[in-house]
């Protein structure tokens, strides 16, 4: 069995997701003229959080939004219908990794290894059994929220991606889902394949002939580049887990706006300020500490690029004026941004 763990991710209610399923569901609702605002509010989400440039959302919010949308549209197969209409390129690096692979077998291994770049709550295992390959999807953590729609969305999205990459129309020989289903069974079987519900885990079974299918867009050079990028993404996610990871991700996307007050970020994450502070304290940190850490890390990176003025850097870090940036940087590093930039340049020239 090949297992690709997402590296010591804690069992946290704040596990992160890129929000692809929620974003595609929002687009689906918009196309069909359905007001998504009350559903977003119930799931503690906003349109800004689901924009392509956002830093991501919590897994629990994504699951809830899909379930609320299924209820609102009276469509128990909403996840499948959203996946059937989405532009697969919007799945991001996972789609391109699969498309650049050599065979279906290699594509699935890349999906398993790099699932954490899109969702920290999904762990994939690949097992060879009696001449077939079984891909098992195991959730990390435990949620009260159901994730039926998300599970079915992912299943069809992956099958569509593999079909497109091979230019062949095929499906798993058999699938199981952990969640129960009492309606729409005939349609599920038509869209996917023979499926059993209320099983121990979500699993997809592929015969060997499917695993050996060639990817028509396979590109070993591009694949090498994509793997390096995906490794970097995984490495970065592994250092930013829990609520503080969500806060860091949110700050990365909102710093230039200057809206970096704790109350604003708490609201963006769908939490009260009091609950926000309490959860951060349980993780041994504060909002101020996270903000300082993110700003310092970005400042040092920006200062290495001499094309960026100090005024531009101050703006990118969310400071209203360069004086505030100078003061904060000197307080944390003991030197001014200008001097730090010069020291970096001298160090680079000396080496």
XYZ file of C-alpha atoms in Angstrom:
351
model
C 0.000 0.000 0.000
C 1.255 3.459 -0.887
C 0.142 6.123 1.537
C 0.803 9.827 1.184
C 0.225 11.457 4.590
C -0.148 15.216 4.772
C 2.760 15.474 7.242
C 1.626 15.675 10.836
C -1.423 17.882 10.283
C -3.222 18.229 13.632
C -6.835 17.203 14.086
C -8.185 20.741 13.996
C -11.559 22.308 13.232
C -9.602 24.817 11.147
C -8.149 22.549 8.514
C -7.591 24.472 5.299
C -8.941 24.062 1.775
C -8.371 25.972 -1.443
C -12.157 26.116 -1.641
C -12.428 24.801 -5.207
C -15.661 22.868 -4.588
C -17.285 25.822 -2.823
C -16.127 28.258 -5.517
C -17.498 26.048 -8.304
C -20.761 25.644 -6.404
C -21.080 29.421 -6.094
C -20.562 29.787 -9.855
C -23.173 27.082 -10.458
C -25.705 28.907 -8.282
C -24.970 32.204 -10.037
C -25.434 30.642 -13.475
C -28.802 29.284 -12.401
C -30.000 32.567 -10.902
C -30.021 31.335 -7.307
C -29.264 33.868 -4.559
C -26.222 32.469 -2.757
C -25.890 35.210 -0.130
C -27.976 33.560 2.620
C -26.224 30.220 2.005
C -22.805 31.871 2.272
C -23.834 33.508 5.534
C -25.046 30.203 6.974
C -21.725 28.576 6.032
C -19.815 31.556 7.488
C -18.343 32.453 4.103
C -18.224 35.482 1.824
C -17.809 35.977 -1.923
C -14.390 37.515 -1.316
C -13.226 34.332 0.396
C -14.279 32.322 -2.657
C -12.541 34.525 -5.212
C -9.729 32.790 -7.180
C -7.160 35.049 -5.479
C -8.294 34.308 -1.948
C -6.086 32.415 0.457
C -8.578 29.600 0.997
C -11.267 28.660 3.503
C -11.880 26.158 6.272
C -12.837 22.624 5.261
C -15.903 22.711 7.521
C -17.233 25.865 5.818
C -16.798 24.310 2.388
C -18.657 21.148 3.378
C -21.478 23.176 4.925
C -21.864 25.456 1.902
C -22.280 22.522 -0.485
C -24.860 20.873 1.763
C -26.828 24.121 2.207
C -26.755 24.656 -1.575
C -28.098 21.137 -2.183
C -30.991 21.815 0.188
C -31.750 25.238 -1.303
C -31.810 23.887 -4.876
C -33.663 20.725 -3.857
C -30.943 18.820 -5.692
C -29.582 15.839 -3.798
C -27.030 15.325 -6.595
C -25.726 18.899 -6.557
C -22.077 17.901 -6.051
C -22.188 15.717 -9.162
C -23.944 18.370 -11.224
C -21.403 21.035 -10.223
C -18.481 18.732 -11.050
C -20.032 17.884 -14.423
C -20.074 21.556 -15.461
C -16.827 22.908 -13.977
C -13.808 23.910 -16.035
C -11.317 21.279 -14.886
C -8.433 23.743 -15.184
C -9.900 25.557 -12.186
C -8.813 22.605 -10.039
C -5.362 24.160 -10.246
C -2.063 22.356 -9.920
C -3.639 18.939 -9.268
C -5.252 18.988 -12.716
C -2.003 19.985 -14.403
C -0.008 17.358 -12.521
C -2.396 14.686 -13.764
C -2.327 16.074 -17.310
C 1.486 16.088 -17.399
C 1.831 12.513 -16.108
C 2.675 9.527 -18.307
C -0.099 7.085 -17.372
C -3.268 6.972 -15.294
C -1.296 5.124 -12.610
C 1.228 7.963 -12.384
C -1.532 10.573 -12.452
C -3.256 8.955 -9.460
C 0.016 8.799 -7.547
C 0.479 12.527 -8.095
C -3.077 13.224 -6.960
C -2.445 11.178 -3.820
C 0.933 12.720 -3.035
C -0.157 16.317 -3.563
C -3.778 16.293 -2.340
C -2.679 18.506 0.545
C -2.015 21.405 -1.830
C -5.781 21.697 -2.239
C -7.262 20.288 0.953
C -5.647 19.431 4.289
C -8.509 17.182 5.343
C -8.094 14.593 2.584
C -5.653 11.687 2.795
C -5.357 9.292 -0.155
C -4.102 5.711 -0.095
C -3.307 3.515 -3.119
C -3.568 -0.255 -2.704
C -3.013 -3.062 -5.231
C -5.553 -5.828 -4.733
C -6.187 -8.836 -6.970
C -5.025 -7.149 -10.144
C -6.919 -3.925 -9.429
C -5.912 -0.579 -7.961
C -7.972 0.798 -5.086
C -7.758 4.507 -4.278
C -9.178 5.141 -0.801
C -10.122 8.612 0.401
C -9.833 9.027 4.148
C -10.827 12.266 5.897
C -8.416 13.746 8.424
C -10.184 14.885 11.577
C -13.848 14.591 12.452
C -16.681 16.891 11.487
C -20.291 17.082 12.545
C -21.057 18.583 9.122
C -21.897 15.997 6.437
C -19.705 15.981 3.356
C -21.799 13.929 0.965
C -21.846 16.594 -1.747
C -18.105 17.212 -1.468
C -17.291 13.482 -1.722
C -19.359 13.065 -4.865
C -18.010 16.304 -6.361
C -14.411 15.088 -5.931
C -15.177 11.657 -7.379
C -16.627 12.980 -10.627
C -14.053 15.771 -10.958
C -11.202 13.234 -10.778
C -12.859 10.861 -13.259
C -13.478 13.726 -15.699
C -9.855 14.876 -15.355
C -8.544 11.384 -16.122
C -10.924 11.026 -19.080
C -9.741 14.312 -20.503
C -6.063 13.526 -19.928
C -6.311 10.169 -21.724
C -8.903 11.254 -24.299
C -10.798 8.096 -23.325
C -14.224 7.628 -21.781
C -13.899 5.281 -18.810
C -14.969 4.983 -15.189
C -13.887 2.981 -12.144
C -15.185 -0.561 -12.142
C -16.661 0.004 -8.695
C -16.951 2.764 -6.081
C -17.960 3.049 -2.447
C -18.949 6.046 -0.343
C -19.014 6.305 3.429
C -22.152 8.434 3.439
C -25.621 6.927 2.996
C -27.904 7.762 0.076
C -31.571 6.851 -0.287
C -32.456 8.760 -3.451
C -31.064 9.390 -6.907
C -29.305 6.034 -6.968
C -30.028 5.277 -10.635
C -28.648 8.671 -11.677
C -25.530 8.215 -9.543
C -24.853 4.852 -11.170
C -25.343 6.422 -14.612
C -22.992 9.339 -13.935
C -20.286 7.397 -12.075
C -20.396 3.581 -12.117
C -21.756 0.829 -9.822
C -21.694 2.430 -6.361
C -22.281 1.200 -2.820
C -23.152 3.659 -0.056
C -22.799 3.597 3.748
C -19.490 1.728 3.495
C -16.402 2.061 5.684
C -14.691 4.568 3.365
C -14.830 6.318 0.009
C -12.937 4.179 -2.507
C -12.518 3.972 -6.279
C -11.504 0.689 -7.932
C -9.655 0.777 -11.269
C -8.817 -2.281 -13.403
C -5.205 -2.678 -14.530
C -6.018 -1.854 -18.169
C -7.199 1.599 -17.060
C -4.092 2.202 -14.940
C -1.910 1.551 -17.976
C -3.697 4.049 -20.236
C -1.364 6.719 -21.609
C -1.883 10.404 -20.840
C -2.031 12.134 -24.226
C -0.739 15.440 -22.829
C 2.100 13.844 -20.826
C 5.140 16.110 -20.541
C 8.059 14.976 -18.363
C 9.760 18.387 -18.406
C 6.596 20.206 -17.326
C 5.892 17.486 -14.768
C 9.275 18.065 -13.118
C 8.522 21.782 -12.792
C 5.034 21.127 -11.427
C 6.344 18.611 -8.870
C 8.861 21.141 -7.556
C 6.126 23.767 -7.247
C 3.757 21.321 -5.535
C 6.507 20.324 -3.086
C 6.945 23.998 -2.204
C 3.204 24.390 -1.677
C 3.099 21.361 0.612
C 6.092 22.608 2.562
C 4.448 25.976 3.093
C 1.139 24.428 4.170
C 2.920 22.193 6.691
C 4.269 25.254 8.494
C 0.872 26.978 8.681
C -1.683 24.653 10.230
C -4.653 25.224 12.482
C -6.401 28.579 12.868
C -3.134 30.490 12.729
C -2.540 28.941 9.324
C -5.894 30.266 8.121
C -5.073 33.675 9.576
C -1.707 33.770 7.789
C -3.336 32.753 4.526
C -6.026 35.418 4.953
C -3.429 38.085 5.726
C -1.433 37.224 2.614
C -4.426 38.122 0.466
C -5.633 41.186 2.424
C -2.477 42.988 3.591
C -2.343 45.441 0.652
C -5.881 46.601 1.457
C -4.742 47.742 4.902
C -7.702 45.907 6.494
C -5.578 43.957 8.956
C -7.445 44.614 12.195
C -8.203 41.540 14.278
C -11.969 42.159 14.158
C -11.894 42.324 10.346
C -9.913 39.094 9.945
C -12.107 37.298 12.495
C -15.185 38.364 10.532
C -13.608 37.207 7.258
C -13.130 33.782 8.832
C -16.708 33.699 10.097
C -15.851 33.993 13.798
C -16.629 36.348 16.633
C -13.647 38.340 17.883
C -13.889 36.679 21.291
C -13.926 33.148 19.852
C -11.114 34.102 17.475
C -8.858 35.255 20.334
C -9.670 32.190 22.437
C -8.805 29.701 19.686
C -5.543 31.468 18.892
C -4.643 31.411 22.578
C -5.239 27.655 22.604
C -2.688 27.404 19.777
C -0.229 29.462 21.836
C -0.257 32.646 19.806
C -2.045 35.963 19.234
C -3.240 37.862 16.196
C -0.515 40.482 16.702
C 2.207 37.843 16.750
C 0.913 36.265 13.540
C 0.643 39.657 11.816
C 4.198 40.588 12.808
C 5.525 37.222 11.654
C 3.848 37.464 8.250
C 4.955 41.059 7.720
C 8.549 40.333 8.704
C 8.767 37.310 6.418
C 7.328 39.210 3.472
C 9.392 42.320 4.163
C 12.661 40.383 4.003
C 11.567 38.743 0.760
C 10.490 42.043 -0.815
C 13.665 43.849 0.221
C 15.715 41.408 -1.837
C 13.990 42.733 -4.970
C 15.593 46.148 -5.580
C 12.986 46.963 -8.213
C 10.489 47.474 -5.382
C 10.647 50.806 -3.592
C 10.322 51.005 0.182
C 7.041 52.859 -0.340
C 5.682 49.984 -2.443
C 6.791 47.449 0.150
C 5.100 49.428 2.918
C 1.854 49.413 0.913
C 2.069 45.668 0.171
C 2.480 45.012 3.894
C -0.598 47.037 4.779
C 1.069 50.103 6.298
C -0.600 53.459 5.708
C 2.743 55.267 5.470
C 6.412 54.398 5.101
C 7.215 55.769 8.571
C 5.042 53.105 10.204
C 6.823 50.420 8.162
C 10.262 51.754 9.147
C 9.336 51.833 12.837
C 7.838 48.331 12.891
C 10.700 46.792 10.923
C 13.353 48.386 13.129
C 11.513 47.265 16.266
C 11.545 43.628 15.124
C 14.975 43.451 13.471
C 17.023 46.186 15.111
C 17.752 47.931 11.821
C 15.942 49.981 9.179
C 14.527 48.516 5.952
C 16.997 50.550 3.875
C 19.983 49.330 5.825
C 18.726 45.737 5.738
C 18.419 45.962 1.946
C 21.969 47.299 1.632
C 23.336 44.565 3.886
C 21.566 41.940 1.777
C 23.048 43.413 -1.386
C 26.551 43.465 0.128
C 26.197 39.867 1.268
C 25.083 38.789 -2.214
C 27.970 40.575 -3.920
C 30.505 39.120 -1.499
C 29.338 35.577 -2.220
